[in-house]
Amino acid sequence: MKVPHNTSINHQMTHRFPIKEIAQQAGLGTATVDRVLNNRAHVSPQTRARVHAAMGELEAQEHQLAARGRRMFVDVVVEAPRRFSVQIEAACAAALADISGAVLRPRFLFQETMTERDVTAALKRIQKRGSHGVLLKARDIPSIRTAVQSLEDGGIPVVTLVTDIGETNRTAYVGIDNAKAGQTAGYLLASVLTTPKGTVLTSSSQEDFQGEVERLEHFLTCFSQLRPDYKVVAVAGGAGLSGGTKQRLSKEFGGLERVDAVYSMGGGNRAILESLRAEGLAPQHFVAHDLDRDNLALLEAGKISFVLHHDLQLDMTRGFQALASRHGLANQQEGRLLSDVHIITPYNIPRSFYQ
């Protein structure tokens, strides 16, 4: 989906959707949308961007607009690098075709990094304006738990995506089985490392993503049982982004004479490899998560050994069904709806990733 940036829309410009439709999609008032469309003053850049994004979303959802059934607005709020949010958006579009009994209208809020205040403010706005449900990828911290519980108490179901949020009555979790993913990474590295002793580096994007915490805990348990003589150095931070990852790693490499393998739970893998190379460190094996464009290229080039992947389209389908079920429009889908862990090597890359 292409969203226009810095586009001036004047009164004479025609657009394909009624102002009311755009306002519903943007979660804004019709008067605000009218000011944006007519390029009037006193509108924040963020609001203008949201209106333009809403128009792009409407274009992508045109087949949904013509469908019959109860219309449901679903807010998709994700803190993730752009390379992953692009995958979520594509999986969302594909999943909508599998939903019956309702016409789902996703509204996206993607940011590569979101502060605690960013997330809670976004969830409060959603609760104030109304929504039929929220798909959420965010950190598991007290203020966000409170905001999630407030949405649920207010009748807006929340489904967590890829990483769960604890101590709430959230409707469901959809995504990879993070415990099994960590165990799988531990088993893989324990099996392929040939020297009796060595060092393994683990890297996570944030300390507060519950999914990455689960991966690390189960990796450590499995790997330490199988290869007790290996040292594991765990680093966290950088949000899976190149600059932040390099900065974070540069503080951790002092005194490391070797790194035999890497288990990367949160992305930024090009930056990890570049940082290791700058220190003269060359891991023999590298386990990553998610077959995004970066990881696909690194896998084909032999820079990483394995990618732990899962069916994101299935996750989105299950997430939408869980939200629809709360409104009596689908069979009940609640609890932890876990995706299988798939091990991707350079020799079994799915053809769909080349399309």
Tab-separated table of N, CA, C and O in Angstrom, residues 210-302:
chain	number	residue	atom	x	y	z
A	210	GLN	N	7.339	-9.654	25.667
A	210	GLN	CA	7.210	-10.946	26.339
A	210	GLN	C	7.626	-12.098	25.432
A	210	GLN	O	8.215	-13.085	25.885
A	211	GLY	N	7.326	-11.985	24.139
A	211	GLY	CA	7.681	-13.049	23.213
A	211	GLY	C	9.167	-13.307	23.166
A	211	GLY	O	9.621	-14.464	23.162
A	212	GLU	N	9.964	-12.245	23.132
A	212	GLU	CA	11.411	-12.407	23.087
A	212	GLU	C	11.952	-12.922	24.419
A	212	GLU	O	12.927	-13.685	24.446
A	213	VAL	N	11.325	-12.525	25.510
A	213	VAL	CA	11.715	-13.053	26.825
A	213	VAL	C	11.480	-14.564	26.862
A	213	VAL	O	12.334	-15.329	27.335
A	214	GLU	N	10.336	-15.013	26.346
A	214	GLU	CA	10.041	-16.448	26.294
A	214	GLU	C	11.059	-17.185	25.434
A	214	GLU	O	11.537	-18.271	25.794
A	215	ARG	N	11.384	-16.609	24.286
A	215	ARG	CA	12.361	-17.250	23.407
A	215	ARG	C	13.693	-17.431	24.115
A	215	ARG	O	14.297	-18.512	24.066
A	216	LEU	N	14.156	-16.374	24.779
A	216	LEU	CA	15.455	-16.427	25.442
A	216	LEU	C	15.450	-17.437	26.583
A	216	LEU	O	16.381	-18.240	26.719
A	217	GLU	N	14.425	-17.410	27.419
A	217	GLU	CA	14.366	-18.316	28.564
A	217	GLU	C	14.430	-19.775	28.117
A	217	GLU	O	15.187	-20.581	28.683
A	218	HIS	N	13.663	-20.124	27.109
A	218	HIS	CA	13.621	-21.514	26.673
A	218	HIS	C	14.849	-21.887	25.852
A	218	HIS	O	15.276	-23.054	25.859
A	219	PHE	N	15.439	-20.924	25.160
A	219	PHE	CA	16.716	-21.184	24.499
A	219	PHE	C	17.786	-21.523	25.530
A	219	PHE	O	18.516	-22.515	25.376
A	220	LEU	N	17.896	-20.703	26.562
A	220	LEU	CA	18.931	-20.914	27.576
A	220	LEU	C	18.765	-22.268	28.261
A	220	LEU	O	19.750	-22.982	28.486
A	221	THR	N	17.534	-22.619	28.596
A	221	THR	CA	17.293	-23.905	29.263
A	221	THR	C	17.708	-25.069	28.372
A	221	THR	O	18.422	-25.981	28.804
A	222	CYS	N	17.272	-25.030	27.116
A	222	CYS	CA	17.568	-26.126	26.197
A	222	CYS	C	19.064	-26.190	25.867
A	222	CYS	O	19.692	-27.253	25.972
A	223	PHE	N	19.637	-25.059	25.477
A	223	PHE	CA	21.023	-25.050	25.024
A	223	PHE	C	21.983	-25.396	26.156
A	223	PHE	O	22.946	-26.145	25.953
A	224	SER	N	21.749	-24.862	27.350
A	224	SER	CA	22.661	-25.121	28.473
A	224	SER	C	22.633	-26.594	28.889
A	224	SER	O	23.639	-27.129	29.368
A	225	GLN	N	21.493	-27.250	28.705
A	225	GLN	CA	21.423	-28.683	28.998
A	225	GLN	C	22.226	-29.499	27.994
A	225	GLN	O	22.893	-30.471	28.360
A	226	LEU	N	22.162	-29.077	26.726
A	226	LEU	CA	22.829	-29.828	25.679
A	226	LEU	C	24.306	-29.487	25.538
A	226	LEU	O	25.120	-30.355	25.201
A	227	ARG	N	24.649	-28.225	25.782
A	227	ARG	CA	26.047	-27.782	25.640
A	227	ARG	C	26.446	-26.958	26.867
A	227	ARG	O	26.634	-25.735	26.789
A	228	PRO	N	26.592	-27.609	28.016
A	228	PRO	CA	26.847	-26.877	29.271
A	228	PRO	C	28.180	-26.140	29.316
A	228	PRO	O	28.352	-25.242	30.135
A	229	ASP	N	29.123	-26.504	28.455
A	229	ASP	CA	30.435	-25.864	28.480
A	229	ASP	C	30.500	-24.582	27.645
A	229	ASP	O	31.545	-23.932	27.586
A	230	TYR	N	29.403	-24.247	27.013
A	230	TYR	CA	29.383	-23.015	26.216
A	230	TYR	C	28.957	-21.826	27.076
A	230	TYR	O	28.090	-21.945	27.946
A	231	LYS	N	29.545	-20.689	26.773
A	231	LYS	CA	29.162	-19.425	27.411
A	231	LYS	C	28.125	-18.728	26.527
A	231	LYS	O	28.268	-18.684	25.304
A	232	VAL	N	27.080	-18.192	27.154
A	232	VAL	CA	26.059	-17.445	26.417
A	232	VAL	C	26.100	-15.989	26.862
A	232	VAL	O	25.999	-15.692	28.057
A	233	VAL	N	26.282	-15.091	25.914
A	233	VAL	CA	26.283	-13.648	26.173
A	233	VAL	C	24.980	-13.081	25.620
A	233	VAL	O	24.749	-13.122	24.402
A	234	ALA	N	24.124	-12.550	26.496
A	234	ALA	CA	22.818	-12.039	26.085
A	234	ALA	C	22.830	-10.515	26.078
A	234	ALA	O	23.209	-9.888	27.072
A	235	VAL	N	22.426	-9.919	24.956
A	235	VAL	CA	22.316	-8.463	24.859
A	235	VAL	C	20.906	-8.111	24.396
A	235	VAL	O	20.258	-8.882	23.687
A	236	ALA	N	20.433	-6.937	24.798
A	236	ALA	CA	19.077	-6.510	24.451
A	236	ALA	C	19.070	-5.018	24.158
A	236	ALA	O	19.854	-4.250	24.726
A	237	GLY	N	18.165	-4.609	23.270
A	237	GLY	CA	18.006	-3.200	22.937
A	237	GLY	C	18.229	-2.952	21.456
A	237	GLY	O	18.616	-3.846	20.705
A	238	GLY	N	17.954	-1.732	21.028
A	238	GLY	CA	18.160	-1.366	19.638
A	238	GLY	C	16.928	-1.436	18.775
A	238	GLY	O	16.934	-0.995	17.627
A	239	ALA	N	15.833	-2.036	19.317
A	239	ALA	CA	14.543	-2.086	18.626
A	239	ALA	C	14.584	-2.801	17.284
A	239	ALA	O	13.695	-2.632	16.455
A	240	GLY	N	15.628	-3.604	17.042
A	240	GLY	CA	15.743	-4.301	15.774
A	240	GLY	C	16.115	-3.395	14.611
A	240	GLY	O	16.050	-3.807	13.455
A	241	LEU	N	16.525	-2.161	14.911
A	241	LEU	CA	16.904	-1.190	13.887
A	241	LEU	C	18.423	-1.116	13.785
A	241	LEU	O	19.136	-1.310	14.768
A	242	SER	N	18.917	-0.798	12.611
A	242	SER	CA	20.351	-0.883	12.344
A	242	SER	C	21.180	-0.014	13.290
A	242	SER	O	22.102	-0.481	13.943
A	243	GLY	N	20.843	1.288	13.359
A	243	GLY	CA	21.648	2.197	14.175
A	243	GLY	C	21.643	1.833	15.643
A	243	GLY	O	22.696	1.774	16.296
A	244	GLY	N	20.455	1.585	16.188
A	244	GLY	CA	20.348	1.256	17.599
A	244	GLY	C	21.021	-0.061	17.935
A	244	GLY	O	21.634	-0.217	19.000
A	245	THR	N	20.920	-1.030	17.022
A	245	THR	CA	21.533	-2.334	17.256
A	245	THR	C	23.050	-2.217	17.288
A	245	THR	O	23.711	-2.785	18.163
A	246	LYS	N	23.626	-1.497	16.340
A	246	LYS	CA	25.081	-1.314	16.324
A	246	LYS	C	25.564	-0.602	17.576
A	246	LYS	O	26.578	-0.974	18.179
A	247	GLN	N	24.858	0.438	17.985
A	247	GLN	CA	25.244	1.188	19.181
A	247	GLN	C	25.196	0.308	20.416
A	247	GLN	O	26.097	0.341	21.258
A	248	ARG	N	24.151	-0.508	20.514
A	248	ARG	CA	24.004	-1.376	21.679
A	248	ARG	C	25.082	-2.454	21.702
A	248	ARG	O	25.679	-2.752	22.730
A	249	LEU	N	25.384	-3.049	20.544
A	249	LEU	CA	26.365	-4.123	20.496
A	249	LEU	C	27.783	-3.628	20.765
A	249	LEU	O	28.589	-4.342	21.355
A	250	SER	N	28.068	-2.400	20.340
A	250	SER	CA	29.422	-1.870	20.529
A	250	SER	C	29.809	-1.800	22.000
A	250	SER	O	30.994	-1.845	22.352
A	251	LYS	N	28.830	-1.714	22.874
A	251	LYS	CA	29.090	-1.648	24.306
A	251	LYS	C	29.282	-3.022	24.930
A	251	LYS	O	29.695	-3.136	26.079
A	252	GLU	N	28.963	-4.069	24.178
A	252	GLU	CA	28.966	-5.420	24.745
A	252	GLU	C	30.141	-6.268	24.292
A	252	GLU	O	30.372	-7.340	24.846
A	253	PHE	N	30.876	-5.819	23.285
A	253	PHE	CA	31.885	-6.685	22.690
A	253	PHE	C	33.239	-6.640	23.389
A	253	PHE	O	34.136	-7.408	23.044
A	254	GLY	N	33.408	-5.742	24.338
A	254	GLY	CA	34.685	-5.658	25.039
A	254	GLY	C	35.029	-6.961	25.743
A	254	GLY	O	34.240	-7.476	26.518
A	255	GLY	N	36.203	-7.493	25.451
A	255	GLY	CA	36.642	-8.717	26.118
A	255	GLY	C	36.207	-9.996	25.425
A	255	GLY	O	36.638	-11.090	25.834
A	256	LEU	N	35.347	-9.893	24.398
A	256	LEU	CA	34.925	-11.107	23.690
A	256	LEU	C	35.994	-11.483	22.666
A	256	LEU	O	36.300	-10.723	21.752
A	257	GLU	N	36.558	-12.658	22.824
A	257	GLU	CA	37.589	-13.109	21.903
A	257	GLU	C	37.020	-13.939	20.755
A	257	GLU	O	37.668	-14.073	19.713
A	258	ARG	N	35.829	-14.498	20.965
A	258	ARG	CA	35.223	-15.316	19.912
A	258	ARG	C	33.713	-15.326	20.074
A	258	ARG	O	33.186	-15.195	21.175
A	259	VAL	N	33.024	-15.467	18.956
A	259	VAL	CA	31.585	-15.717	18.940
A	259	VAL	C	31.374	-16.835	17.931
A	259	VAL	O	31.588	-16.661	16.732
A	260	ASP	N	30.971	-18.004	18.426
A	260	ASP	CA	30.811	-19.164	17.563
A	260	ASP	C	29.459	-19.187	16.864
A	260	ASP	O	29.331	-19.764	15.784
A	261	ALA	N	28.460	-18.600	17.511
A	261	ALA	CA	27.112	-18.627	16.930
A	261	ALA	C	26.293	-17.479	17.495
A	261	ALA	O	26.615	-16.914	18.543
A	262	VAL	N	25.216	-17.154	16.773
A	262	VAL	CA	24.301	-16.079	17.175
A	262	VAL	C	22.873	-16.596	17.109
A	262	VAL	O	22.488	-17.287	16.154
A	263	TYR	N	22.093	-16.276	18.130
A	263	TYR	CA	20.644	-16.459	18.072
A	263	TYR	C	20.017	-15.085	18.197
A	263	TYR	O	20.051	-14.456	19.245
A	264	SER	N	19.466	-14.593	17.092
A	264	SER	CA	18.873	-13.259	17.046
A	264	SER	C	17.358	-13.380	17.136
A	264	SER	O	16.710	-13.908	16.227
A	265	MET	N	16.781	-12.850	18.211
A	265	MET	CA	15.343	-12.961	18.455
A	265	MET	C	14.566	-11.757	17.962
A	265	MET	O	13.348	-11.820	17.818
A	266	GLY	N	15.254	-10.627	17.723
A	266	GLY	CA	14.528	-9.393	17.456
A	266	GLY	C	14.924	-8.648	16.211
A	266	GLY	O	14.530	-7.493	16.020
A	267	GLY	N	15.700	-9.260	15.319
A	267	GLY	CA	16.031	-8.602	14.055
A	267	GLY	C	17.275	-7.742	14.129
A	267	GLY	O	18.074	-7.840	15.057
A	268	GLY	N	17.420	-6.877	13.110
A	268	GLY	CA	18.628	-6.065	12.993
A	268	GLY	C	19.834	-6.912	12.648
A	268	GLY	O	20.960	-6.626	13.072
A	269	ASN	N	19.643	-7.951	11.836
A	269	ASN	CA	20.691	-8.947	11.641
A	269	ASN	C	21.851	-8.462	10.782
A	269	ASN	O	22.988	-8.876	10.989
A	270	ARG	N	21.590	-7.594	9.828
A	270	ARG	CA	22.694	-7.001	9.075
A	270	ARG	C	23.610	-6.220	10.014
A	270	ARG	O	24.844	-6.297	9.920
A	271	ALA	N	23.003	-5.460	10.917
A	271	ALA	CA	23.790	-4.666	11.865
A	271	ALA	C	24.586	-5.566	12.799
A	271	ALA	O	25.737	-5.263	13.141
A	272	ILE	N	23.984	-6.674	13.229
A	272	ILE	CA	24.700	-7.611	14.092
A	272	ILE	C	25.924	-8.166	13.369
A	272	ILE	O	27.041	-8.191	13.915
A	273	LEU	N	25.741	-8.606	12.131
A	273	LEU	CA	26.850	-9.172	11.373
A	273	LEU	C	27.937	-8.138	11.093
A	273	LEU	O	29.139	-8.438	11.187
A	274	GLU	N	27.536	-6.917	10.757
A	274	GLU	CA	28.518	-5.857	10.502
A	274	GLU	C	29.290	-5.514	11.764
A	274	GLU	O	30.513	-5.285	11.714
A	275	SER	N	28.608	-5.480	12.913
A	275	SER	CA	29.273	-5.174	14.174
A	275	SER	C	30.257	-6.281	14.548
A	275	SER	O	31.365	-6.002	15.026
A	276	LEU	N	29.879	-7.514	14.343
A	276	LEU	CA	30.784	-8.633	14.617
A	276	LEU	C	32.005	-8.575	13.713
A	276	LEU	O	33.139	-8.757	14.171
A	277	ARG	N	31.774	-8.316	12.436
A	277	ARG	CA	32.879	-8.259	11.489
A	277	ARG	C	33.851	-7.140	11.850
A	277	ARG	O	35.074	-7.304	11.743
A	278	ALA	N	33.326	-6.002	12.302
A	278	ALA	CA	34.188	-4.886	12.691
A	278	ALA	C	35.090	-5.238	13.873
A	278	ALA	O	36.167	-4.657	14.037
A	279	GLU	N	34.648	-6.190	14.686
A	279	GLU	CA	35.438	-6.624	15.838
A	279	GLU	C	36.285	-7.851	15.521
A	279	GLU	O	36.936	-8.411	16.409
A	280	GLY	N	36.268	-8.276	14.265
A	280	GLY	CA	37.027	-9.459	13.875
A	280	GLY	C	36.413	-10.756	14.353
A	280	GLY	O	37.109	-11.773	14.477
A	281	LEU	N	35.115	-10.750	14.603
A	281	LEU	CA	34.409	-11.927	15.094
A	281	LEU	C	33.561	-12.516	13.971
A	281	LEU	O	32.833	-11.791	13.288
A	282	ALA	N	33.655	-13.828	13.779
A	282	ALA	CA	32.971	-14.465	12.661
A	282	ALA	C	32.227	-15.709	13.140
A	282	ALA	O	32.817	-16.786	13.261
A	283	PRO	N	30.942	-15.581	13.458
A	283	PRO	CA	30.179	-16.752	13.911
A	283	PRO	C	30.029	-17.790	12.794
A	283	PRO	O	29.840	-17.440	11.631
A	284	GLN	N	30.102	-19.063	13.171
A	284	GLN	CA	29.924	-20.131	12.192
A	284	GLN	C	28.452	-20.329	11.851
A	284	GLN	O	28.114	-20.749	10.740
A	285	HIS	N	27.585	-20.052	12.815
A	285	HIS	CA	26.159	-20.310	12.631
A	285	HIS	C	25.336	-19.145	13.166
A	285	HIS	O	25.731	-18.493	14.135
A	286	PHE	N	24.191	-18.908	12.531
A	286	PHE	CA	23.350	-17.758	12.882
A	286	PHE	C	21.896	-18.194	12.718
A	286	PHE	O	21.475	-18.593	11.631
A	287	VAL	N	21.118	-18.116	13.802
A	287	VAL	CA	19.691	-18.418	13.766
A	287	VAL	C	18.921	-17.109	13.918
A	287	VAL	O	19.159	-16.343	14.866
A	288	ALA	N	18.000	-16.834	12.994
A	288	ALA	CA	17.223	-15.600	13.000
A	288	ALA	C	15.730	-15.937	13.029
A	288	ALA	O	15.337	-17.094	12.921
A	289	HIS	N	14.916	-14.894	13.145
A	289	HIS	CA	13.462	-15.039	13.131
A	289	HIS	C	12.870	-14.250	11.972
A	289	HIS	O	13.305	-13.128	11.691
A	290	ASP	N	11.850	-14.831	11.315
A	290	ASP	CA	11.003	-14.178	10.319
A	290	ASP	C	11.710	-14.034	8.970
A	290	ASP	O	12.786	-13.450	8.874
A	291	LEU	N	11.048	-14.512	7.951
A	291	LEU	CA	11.614	-14.483	6.610
A	291	LEU	C	11.215	-13.184	5.909
A	291	LEU	O	10.456	-13.172	4.948
A	292	ASP	N	11.751	-12.060	6.426
A	292	ASP	CA	11.531	-10.779	5.769
A	292	ASP	C	12.571	-10.601	4.667
A	292	ASP	O	13.409	-11.479	4.426
A	293	ARG	N	12.527	-9.469	3.993
A	293	ARG	CA	13.432	-9.259	2.852
A	293	ARG	C	14.891	-9.307	3.261
A	293	ARG	O	15.732	-9.888	2.557
A	294	ASP	N	15.223	-8.698	4.387
A	294	ASP	CA	16.607	-8.701	4.848
A	294	ASP	C	17.085	-10.118	5.116
A	294	ASP	O	18.166	-10.526	4.666
A	295	ASN	N	16.284	-10.883	5.862
A	295	ASN	CA	16.690	-12.236	6.208
A	295	ASN	C	16.724	-13.152	4.993
A	295	ASN	O	17.562	-14.063	4.910
A	296	LEU	N	15.823	-12.930	4.045
A	296	LEU	CA	15.840	-13.720	2.817
A	296	LEU	C	17.165	-13.525	2.077
A	296	LEU	O	17.803	-14.494	1.655
A	297	ALA	N	17.589	-12.272	1.952
A	297	ALA	CA	18.852	-11.991	1.263
A	297	ALA	C	20.043	-12.568	2.022
A	297	ALA	O	20.965	-13.134	1.419
A	298	LEU	N	20.039	-12.437	3.356
A	298	LEU	CA	21.137	-12.966	4.164
A	298	LEU	C	21.183	-14.490	4.111
A	298	LEU	O	22.264	-15.091	4.081
A	299	LEU	N	20.027	-15.115	4.082
A	299	LEU	CA	19.958	-16.575	3.994
A	299	LEU	C	20.502	-17.054	2.655
A	299	LEU	O	21.306	-17.998	2.591
A	300	GLU	N	20.092	-16.405	1.574
A	300	GLU	CA	20.562	-16.794	0.238
A	300	GLU	C	22.069	-16.582	0.096
A	300	GLU	O	22.738	-17.337	-0.608
A	301	ALA	N	22.589	-15.561	0.797
A	301	ALA	CA	24.020	-15.259	0.715
A	301	ALA	C	24.860	-16.105	1.660
A	301	ALA	O	26.088	-15.978	1.672
A	302	GLY	N	24.224	-16.946	2.454
A	302	GLY	CA	24.964	-17.781	3.385
A	302	GLY	C	25.436	-17.058	4.628
A	302	GLY	O	26.272	-17.577	5.371
